[in-house]
Coordinates of N, CA and C in Angstrom, one line a residue:
M8 N -54.9 -44.7 17.5 CA -53.6 -45.2 17.4 C -53.6 -46.6 16.8
N9 N -54.5 -47.5 17.3 CA -54.6 -48.9 16.7 C -55.0 -48.8 15.2
K10 N -55.8 -47.9 14.8 CA -56.2 -47.8 13.4 C -55.0 -47.4 12.6
I11 N -54.2 -46.5 13.0 CA -53.0 -46.1 12.3 C -52.1 -47.3 12.1
L12 N -51.9 -48.0 13.2 CA -51.0 -49.2 13.1 C -51.5 -50.2 12.2
I13 N -52.8 -50.5 12.2 CA -53.4 -51.5 11.3 C -53.3 -51.0 9.8
V14 N -53.5 -49.8 9.6 CA -53.5 -49.3 8.2 C -52.0 -49.3 7.7
A15 N -51.1 -48.9 8.6 CA -49.7 -48.9 8.2 C -49.2 -50.3 7.9
T16 N -49.6 -51.3 8.7 CA -49.3 -52.7 8.5 C -49.8 -53.2 7.2
A17 N -51.1 -52.9 6.9 CA -51.7 -53.3 5.7 C -51.0 -52.7 4.4
L18 N -50.6 -51.5 4.5 CA -49.9 -50.8 3.4 C -48.5 -51.5 3.2
L19 N -47.9 -51.8 4.3 CA -46.5 -52.4 4.3 C -46.6 -53.8 3.6
V20 N -47.6 -54.6 4.0 CA -47.8 -55.9 3.4 C -48.2 -55.8 1.9
A21 N -49.0 -54.9 1.6 CA -49.4 -54.7 0.2 C -48.2 -54.3 -0.7
G22 N -47.4 -53.4 -0.1 CA -46.2 -52.9 -0.8 C -45.2 -54.1 -1.1
C23 N -45.0 -54.9 -0.1 CA -44.1 -56.1 -0.3 C -44.6 -57.0 -1.3
S24 N -45.9 -57.2 -1.4 CA -46.4 -58.2 -2.4 C -46.4 -57.7 -3.8
Q25 N -46.1 -56.4 -4.0 CA -46.1 -55.8 -5.4 C -44.8 -55.9 -6.1
E26 N -43.8 -56.7 -5.6 CA -42.5 -56.8 -6.3 C -42.7 -57.5 -7.6
P27 N -42.0 -57.0 -8.7 CA -42.1 -57.6 -10.0 C -41.6 -59.1 -10.0
A28 N -42.2 -59.9 -10.8 CA -41.8 -61.3 -10.9 C -40.5 -61.4 -11.7
S29 N -39.7 -62.3 -11.3 CA -38.4 -62.5 -11.9 C -38.6 -63.0 -13.3
T30 N -37.8 -62.5 -14.3 CA -37.8 -63.0 -15.6 C -36.7 -63.9 -15.9
E31 N -35.9 -64.3 -14.9 CA -34.8 -65.1 -15.1 C -35.2 -66.6 -15.3
T32 N -34.7 -67.2 -16.4 CA -35.1 -68.6 -16.7 C -34.1 -69.5 -16.0
A33 N -34.4 -70.8 -16.0 CA -33.5 -71.8 -15.4 C -32.2 -71.8 -16.1
D34 N -32.2 -71.6 -17.4 CA -30.9 -71.5 -18.2 C -30.1 -70.3 -17.7
D35 N -30.8 -69.2 -17.5 CA -30.1 -68.0 -17.1 C -29.5 -68.2 -15.7
F36 N -30.2 -68.8 -14.8 CA -29.7 -69.1 -13.5 C -28.5 -70.0 -13.6
A37 N -28.6 -71.1 -14.4 CA -27.5 -72.1 -14.5 C -26.2 -71.4 -15.1
S38 N -26.4 -70.5 -16.0 CA -25.3 -69.8 -16.6 C -24.7 -68.9 -15.6
R39 N -25.5 -68.2 -14.9 CA -25.0 -67.2 -13.9 C -24.2 -67.9 -12.8
V40 N -24.6 -69.1 -12.3 CA -23.9 -69.7 -11.2 C -22.8 -70.7 -11.8
G41 N -22.7 -70.8 -13.1 CA -21.6 -71.6 -13.6 C -21.9 -73.1 -13.6
A42 N -23.2 -73.5 -13.5 CA -23.5 -74.9 -13.5 C -23.4 -75.5 -14.9
P43 N -22.7 -76.6 -15.0 CA -22.6 -77.2 -16.4 C -24.0 -77.8 -16.7
G44 N -24.1 -78.1 -18.0 CA -25.4 -78.7 -18.5 C -26.4 -77.6 -18.9
S45 N -27.5 -78.1 -19.3 CA -28.6 -77.2 -19.7 C -29.9 -77.6 -19.1
V46 N -30.9 -76.8 -19.4 CA -32.2 -77.1 -18.9 C -33.1 -77.5 -20.1
S47 N -33.8 -78.6 -19.9 CA -34.6 -79.1 -20.9 C -36.0 -78.5 -20.8
E48 N -36.9 -79.0 -21.7 CA -38.3 -78.5 -21.7 C -38.9 -78.6 -20.3
G49 N -39.7 -77.7 -19.9 CA -40.4 -77.8 -18.6 C -39.6 -77.3 -17.5
G50 N -38.4 -76.8 -17.7 CA -37.5 -76.2 -16.7 C -36.8 -77.3 -15.9
V51 N -36.8 -78.6 -16.3 CA -36.1 -79.6 -15.6 C -34.7 -79.7 -16.0
P52 N -33.7 -79.6 -15.1 CA -32.3 -79.7 -15.5 C -32.0 -80.9 -16.3
A53 N -31.2 -80.8 -17.3 CA -30.7 -81.9 -18.1 C -29.6 -82.6 -17.2
P54 N -29.5 -83.9 -17.2 CA -28.6 -84.6 -16.4 C -27.1 -84.2 -16.8
V55 N -26.3 -84.1 -15.8 CA -24.9 -83.8 -16.0 C -24.1 -85.0 -15.6
E56 N -23.2 -85.4 -16.5 CA -22.4 -86.6 -16.3 C -21.5 -86.4 -15.1
T57 N -21.4 -87.3 -14.2 CA -20.5 -87.2 -13.0 C -19.5 -88.4 -13.0
T58 N -19.6 -89.2 -13.9 CA -18.7 -90.3 -14.0 C -17.9 -90.2 -15.4
A59 N -16.7 -90.6 -15.4 CA -15.9 -90.5 -16.6 C -15.9 -91.9 -17.3
V60 N -15.9 -91.8 -18.7 CA -15.9 -93.0 -19.5 C -14.7 -93.0 -20.4
K61 N -14.3 -94.2 -20.8 CA -13.2 -94.3 -21.8 C -13.9 -94.4 -23.1
A62 N -14.0 -93.3 -23.8 CA -14.7 -93.2 -25.1 C -14.2 -92.0 -25.8
A63 N -14.5 -92.0 -27.1 CA -14.2 -90.8 -27.9 C -15.1 -89.6 -27.5
P64 N -14.7 -88.4 -27.7 CA -15.6 -87.3 -27.4 C -16.9 -87.4 -28.1
P65 N -17.9 -86.8 -27.7 CA -19.2 -86.8 -28.4 C -19.0 -86.3 -29.8
A66 N -19.8 -86.8 -30.7 CA -19.7 -86.6 -32.2 C -19.5 -85.1 -32.6
N67 N -20.3 -84.3 -32.0 CA -20.3 -82.8 -32.4 C -19.4 -82.0 -31.5
A68 N -18.6 -82.6 -30.6 CA -17.8 -81.9 -29.7 C -16.5 -81.5 -30.3
D69 N -16.0 -80.3 -29.9 CA -14.7 -79.8 -30.3 C -13.7 -80.1 -29.1
V70 N -12.7 -81.0 -29.4 CA -11.8 -81.4 -28.3 C -11.0 -80.2 -27.8
F71 N -10.9 -79.1 -28.6 CA -10.2 -77.9 -28.1 C -11.0 -77.0 -27.2
Q72 N -12.3 -77.4 -27.0 CA -13.1 -76.6 -26.1 C -13.3 -77.3 -24.8
L73 N -12.3 -77.3 -24.0 CA -12.4 -78.0 -22.7 C -13.4 -77.2 -21.9
E74 N -14.2 -78.0 -21.1 CA -15.2 -77.4 -20.2 C -14.8 -77.5 -18.8
K75 N -15.4 -76.7 -18.0 CA -15.2 -76.7 -16.5 C -15.6 -78.1 -16.1
L76 N -14.8 -78.8 -15.2 CA -15.1 -80.1 -14.8 C -16.4 -80.3 -14.1
G77 N -16.7 -79.4 -13.2 CA -18.0 -79.5 -12.5 C -17.9 -80.6 -11.5
N78 N -19.0 -81.3 -11.3 CA -19.2 -82.4 -10.3 C -18.4 -83.6 -10.9
I79 N -17.4 -84.0 -10.2 CA -16.6 -85.2 -10.6 C -16.7 -86.3 -9.5
G80 N -17.7 -86.2 -8.6 CA -17.8 -87.1 -7.5 C -17.8 -88.6 -7.9
G81 N -18.3 -88.9 -9.1 CA -18.4 -90.3 -9.5 C -17.2 -90.7 -10.4
V82 N -16.2 -89.9 -10.5 CA -15.0 -90.3 -11.3 C -14.0 -91.2 -10.5
D83 N -13.7 -92.3 -11.1 CA -12.7 -93.2 -10.5 C -11.4 -93.1 -11.2
L84 N -10.4 -92.5 -10.5 CA -9.1 -92.3 -11.0 C -8.2 -93.4 -10.4
G85 N -8.8 -94.5 -9.9 CA -8.0 -95.6 -9.4 C -7.2 -95.3 -8.1
P86 N -6.4 -96.2 -7.7 CA -5.6 -96.0 -6.4 C -4.7 -94.8 -6.6
R87 N -4.5 -94.0 -5.6 CA -3.7 -92.8 -5.7 C -3.0 -92.4 -4.5
A88 N -1.8 -91.9 -4.7 CA -1.0 -91.4 -3.6 C -1.0 -89.8 -3.6
G89 N -1.7 -89.3 -4.6 CA -1.9 -87.8 -4.7 C -2.5 -87.5 -6.0
G90 N -2.6 -86.2 -6.3 CA -3.3 -85.8 -7.5 C -2.9 -84.4 -7.9
C91 N -3.2 -84.0 -9.1 CA -3.0 -82.6 -9.6 C -4.2 -82.1 -10.3
T92 N -4.3 -80.8 -10.3 CA -5.4 -80.2 -11.0 C -4.9 -79.1 -11.9
F93 N -5.3 -79.1 -13.2 CA -5.0 -78.0 -14.1 C -6.2 -77.1 -14.2
S94 N -6.0 -75.8 -14.0 CA -7.1 -74.8 -14.0 C -6.6 -73.6 -14.8
V95 N -7.6 -73.0 -15.4 CA -7.4 -71.7 -16.1 C -8.4 -70.7 -15.5
E96 N -7.8 -69.6 -15.0 CA -8.6 -68.6 -14.4 C -9.6 -69.1 -13.3
G97 N -9.1 -70.0 -12.5 CA -9.9 -70.6 -11.5 C -10.9 -71.7 -11.9
Q98 N -11.0 -72.0 -13.2 CA -11.8 -73.1 -13.7 C -11.1 -74.4 -13.9
E99 N -11.4 -75.4 -13.1 CA -10.7 -76.7 -13.2 C -11.0 -77.3 -14.5
M100 N -10.0 -77.7 -15.3 CA -10.2 -78.2 -16.7 C -9.7 -79.7 -16.8
L101 N -8.8 -80.1 -15.9 CA -8.3 -81.5 -15.9 C -7.9 -81.8 -14.5
I102 N -8.2 -83.0 -14.1 CA -7.7 -83.5 -12.8 C -7.1 -84.9 -13.1
A103 N -6.0 -85.1 -12.4 CA -5.2 -86.3 -12.6 C -4.7 -86.9 -11.2
A104 N -4.5 -88.2 -11.2 CA -4.0 -88.9 -10.0 C -3.3 -90.1 -10.4
A105 N -2.5 -90.6 -9.5 CA -1.7 -91.8 -9.7 C -1.3 -92.4 -8.4
P106 N -0.9 -93.7 -8.4 CA -0.4 -94.4 -7.2 C 1.1 -94.0 -7.0
A107 N 1.6 -94.3 -5.9 CA 3.0 -94.1 -5.6 C 4.0 -94.9 -6.4
D108 N 3.6 -96.1 -6.7 CA 4.4 -97.1 -7.5 C 4.7 -96.6 -8.9
R109 N 6.0 -96.4 -9.1 CA 6.4 -95.8 -10.4 C 6.2 -96.8 -11.6
A110 N 5.9 -98.0 -11.3 CA 5.6 -99.0 -12.4 C 4.1 -98.9 -12.8
L111 N 3.3 -98.1 -12.1 CA 1.9 -98.0 -12.5 C 1.6 -96.7 -13.1
P112 N 0.5 -96.7 -14.0 CA 0.2 -95.5 -14.7 C -0.8 -94.6 -13.9
G113 N -0.9 -93.4 -14.3 CA -1.9 -92.5 -13.8 C -3.1 -92.4 -14.6
K114 N -4.1 -91.6 -14.2 CA -5.3 -91.4 -14.9 C -5.7 -89.9 -14.8
A115 N -6.5 -89.4 -15.7 CA -6.9 -88.1 -15.7 C -8.3 -88.0 -16.3
T116 N -9.0 -86.9 -16.0 CA -10.3 -86.7 -16.7 C -10.5 -85.3 -17.1
V117 N -11.2 -85.1 -18.2 CA -11.5 -83.8 -18.8 C -13.0 -83.9 -19.2
R118 N -13.6 -82.7 -19.3 CA -15.0 -82.7 -19.8 C -15.0 -82.0 -21.2
I119 N -15.5 -82.8 -22.2 CA -15.7 -82.3 -23.5 C -17.1 -82.6 -24.0
G120 N -17.7 -81.6 -24.6 CA -19.1 -81.9 -25.1 C -20.0 -82.3 -24.0
G121 N -19.8 -81.9 -22.7 CA -20.7 -82.3 -21.6 C -20.4 -83.7 -21.0
Q122 N -19.4 -84.4 -21.6 CA -19.1 -85.7 -21.2 C -17.7 -85.7 -20.5
L123 N -17.7 -86.4 -19.3 CA -16.4 -86.6 -18.7 C -15.7 -87.8 -19.3
L124 N -14.5 -87.5 -19.8 CA -13.7 -88.6 -20.5 C -12.5 -89.0 -19.7
L125 N -12.2 -90.3 -19.6 CA -11.1 -90.8 -18.8 C -9.9 -90.9 -19.7
L126 N -8.7 -90.4 -19.2 CA -7.5 -90.5 -20.0 C -6.5 -91.3 -19.2
D127 N -5.5 -91.9 -19.9 CA -4.5 -92.7 -19.3 C -3.1 -92.0 -19.5
A128 N -2.3 -92.2 -18.5 CA -0.9 -91.7 -18.5 C 0.0 -93.0 -18.6
P129 N 1.2 -92.8 -19.0 CA 2.2 -93.9 -19.0 C 2.6 -94.2 -17.6
P130 N 3.2 -95.4 -17.4 CA 3.7 -95.7 -16.0 C 4.7 -94.6 -15.6
G131 N 4.7 -94.5 -14.3 CA 5.6 -93.4 -13.7 C 5.1 -93.0 -12.3
G132 N 3.9 -93.4 -12.0 CA 3.3 -93.1 -10.7 C 3.0 -91.6 -10.5
I133 N 2.8 -91.2 -9.3 CA 2.4 -89.8 -9.0 C 3.5 -88.8 -9.3
E134 N 4.8 -89.3 -9.2 CA 5.9 -88.3 -9.5 C 5.9 -88.0 -11.0
Q135 N 5.5 -88.9 -11.9 CA 5.4 -88.6 -13.3 C 4.3 -87.7 -13.6
V136 N 3.1 -87.8 -12.9 CA 2.0 -86.9 -13.1 C 2.4 -85.5 -12.6
R137 N 3.0 -85.4 -11.4 CA 3.4 -84.1 -10.8 C 4.3 -83.4 -11.7
S138 N 5.3 -84.1 -12.4 CA 6.3 -83.4 -13.2 C 5.7 -83.0 -14.6
G139 N 4.6 -83.6 -14.9 CA 4.0 -83.3 -16.3 C 4.2 -84.5 -17.1
T140 N 3.1 -84.9 -17.8 CA 3.1 -86.1 -18.7 C 2.0 -85.9 -19.7
T141 N 1.9 -86.9 -20.6 CA 0.9 -87.0 -21.6 C -0.2 -87.9 -21.2
F142 N -1.4 -87.4 -21.2 CA -2.6 -88.2 -20.9 C -3.3 -88.5 -22.3
T143 N -3.6 -89.8 -22.5 CA -4.1 -90.2 -23.8 C -5.6 -90.7 -23.7
G144 N -6.4 -90.2 -24.6 CA -7.8 -90.6 -24.7 C -8.1 -91.1 -26.1
E145 N -9.3 -91.4 -26.3 CA -9.7 -91.9 -27.7 C -9.8 -90.7 -28.6
G146 N -8.8 -90.6 -29.6 CA -8.9 -89.6 -30.6 C -8.2 -88.3 -30.2
F147 N -7.7 -88.2 -29.0 CA -7.0 -86.9 -28.6 C -6.0 -87.2 -27.4
S148 N -5.1 -86.3 -27.2 CA -4.2 -86.4 -26.0 C -4.1 -85.0 -25.3
A149 N -3.7 -85.1 -24.1 CA -3.5 -83.8 -23.3 C -2.1 -83.9 -22.7
L150 N -1.2 -83.0 -23.1 CA 0.1 -83.0 -22.6 C 0.3 -81.8 -21.6
V151 N 0.7 -82.2 -20.3 CA 0.9 -81.2 -19.3 C 2.4 -80.9 -19.2
T152 N 2.8 -79.7 -19.4 CA 4.2 -79.3 -19.4 C 4.4 -78.3 -18.3
R153 N 5.2 -78.6 -17.2 CA 5.4 -77.6 -16.2 C 6.2 -76.4 -16.7
T154 N 5.7 -75.2 -16.3 CA 6.4 -74.0 -16.8 C 6.9 -73.2 -15.6
G155 N 6.6 -73.6 -14.4 CA 7.1 -72.9 -13.2 C 6.4 -73.5 -12.0
P156 N 6.7 -72.9 -10.9 CA 6.0 -73.4 -9.7 C 4.5 -73.2 -9.8
D157 N 3.8 -74.3 -9.7 CA 2.3 -74.3 -9.8 C 1.8 -73.7 -11.1
R158 N 2.6 -73.7 -12.1 CA 2.2 -73.2 -13.5 C 2.5 -74.3 -14.5
A159 N 1.7 -74.4 -15.5 CA 1.9 -75.4 -16.6 C 1.2 -74.9 -17.9
S160 N 1.5 -75.6 -18.9 CA 0.8 -75.5 -20.2 C 0.1 -76.8 -20.5
L161 N -1.1 -76.8 -20.9 CA -1.9 -78.0 -21.3 C -2.1 -77.9 -22.8
T162 N -1.5 -78.9 -23.5 CA -1.6 -78.9 -25.0 C -2.5 -80.0 -25.4
I163 N -3.6 -79.7 -26.0 CA -4.5 -80.7 -26.5 C -4.2 -81.0 -28.0
A164 N -4.1 -82.2 -28.4 CA -3.8 -82.6 -29.8 C -4.9 -83.6 -30.2
D165 N -5.5 -83.3 -31.4 CA -6.5 -84.2 -31.9 C -5.8 -85.3 -32.7
A166 N -6.6 -86.2 -33.3 CA -6.1 -87.4 -34.1 C -5.4 -86.9 -35.3
A167 N -5.7 -85.7 -35.8 CA -5.0 -85.2 -37.1 C -3.7 -84.5 -36.7
G168 N -3.4 -84.3 -35.5 CA -2.2 -83.7 -35.1 C -2.3 -82.2 -34.8
T169 N -3.5 -81.6 -35.0 CA -3.8 -80.2 -34.7 C -3.7 -80.0 -33.2
Q170 N -3.0 -78.9 -32.8 CA -2.8 -78.7 -31.3 C -3.3 -77.3 -30.9
K171 N -3.7 -77.2 -29.6 CA -4.1 -76.0 -29.0 C -3.5 -76.0 -27.6
A172 N -2.8 -75.0 -27.1 CA -2.2 -74.9 -25.8 C -3.0 -73.9 -24.9
F173 N -3.1 -74.2 -23.7 CA -3.7 -73.4 -22.6 C -2.7 -73.2 -21.5
A174 N -2.5 -72.0 -21.1 CA -1.6 -71.7 -19.9 C -2.5 -71.6 -18.7
G175 N -2.0 -72.2 -17.6 CA -2.8 -72.2 -16.4 C -2.0 -72.7 -15.2
N176 N -2.7 -73.0 -14.1 CA -2.1 -73.5 -12.9 C -2.1 -75.0 -12.8
W177 N -1.0 -75.6 -12.3 CA -0.9 -77.0 -12.1 C -0.6 -77.2 -10.6
V178 N -1.6 -77.5 -9.9 CA -1.5 -77.6 -8.4 C -1.6 -79.1 -8.0
C179 N -0.6 -79.6 -7.3 CA -0.5 -81.0 -6.9 C -0.5 -81.2 -5.4
S180 N -1.0 -82.3 -5.0 CA -1.0 -82.6 -3.6 C -0.2 -83.9 -3.4

């Protein structure tokens, strides 16, 4: 009986160790889980920007190709009394916030070309942001227009005046 148990255990262990090796690369995994960024040589993840800058989009980036925001833990939207998020099919594309004081402007951020870019809104406080407003960055703007309860259109315009609109959700707190 002990011999049968030992042989059965040995066969079980040998069978488990014969699983085929995964052919999934780090890029495949990042793409599958929706992680922004890419993987550089040696399988080390390329750094993903988590802070927003006031700058023009990267040179080869298309301002009409908004990217999933991803990690925005380092983004400073200033003092705020609330905020709003624009998303398309569950993917957050723009986040905005503003203070309660109507004399103060709001701020927003988008990710273009892998870079988080900081945008400014005109004065109007959080109520202006919630109702929809234009956020301006270097070389482009993002106009949020409310289209219904928790719905909006986000229109991106480049410096040449070319526009592209996205329909999505505008959820505010």
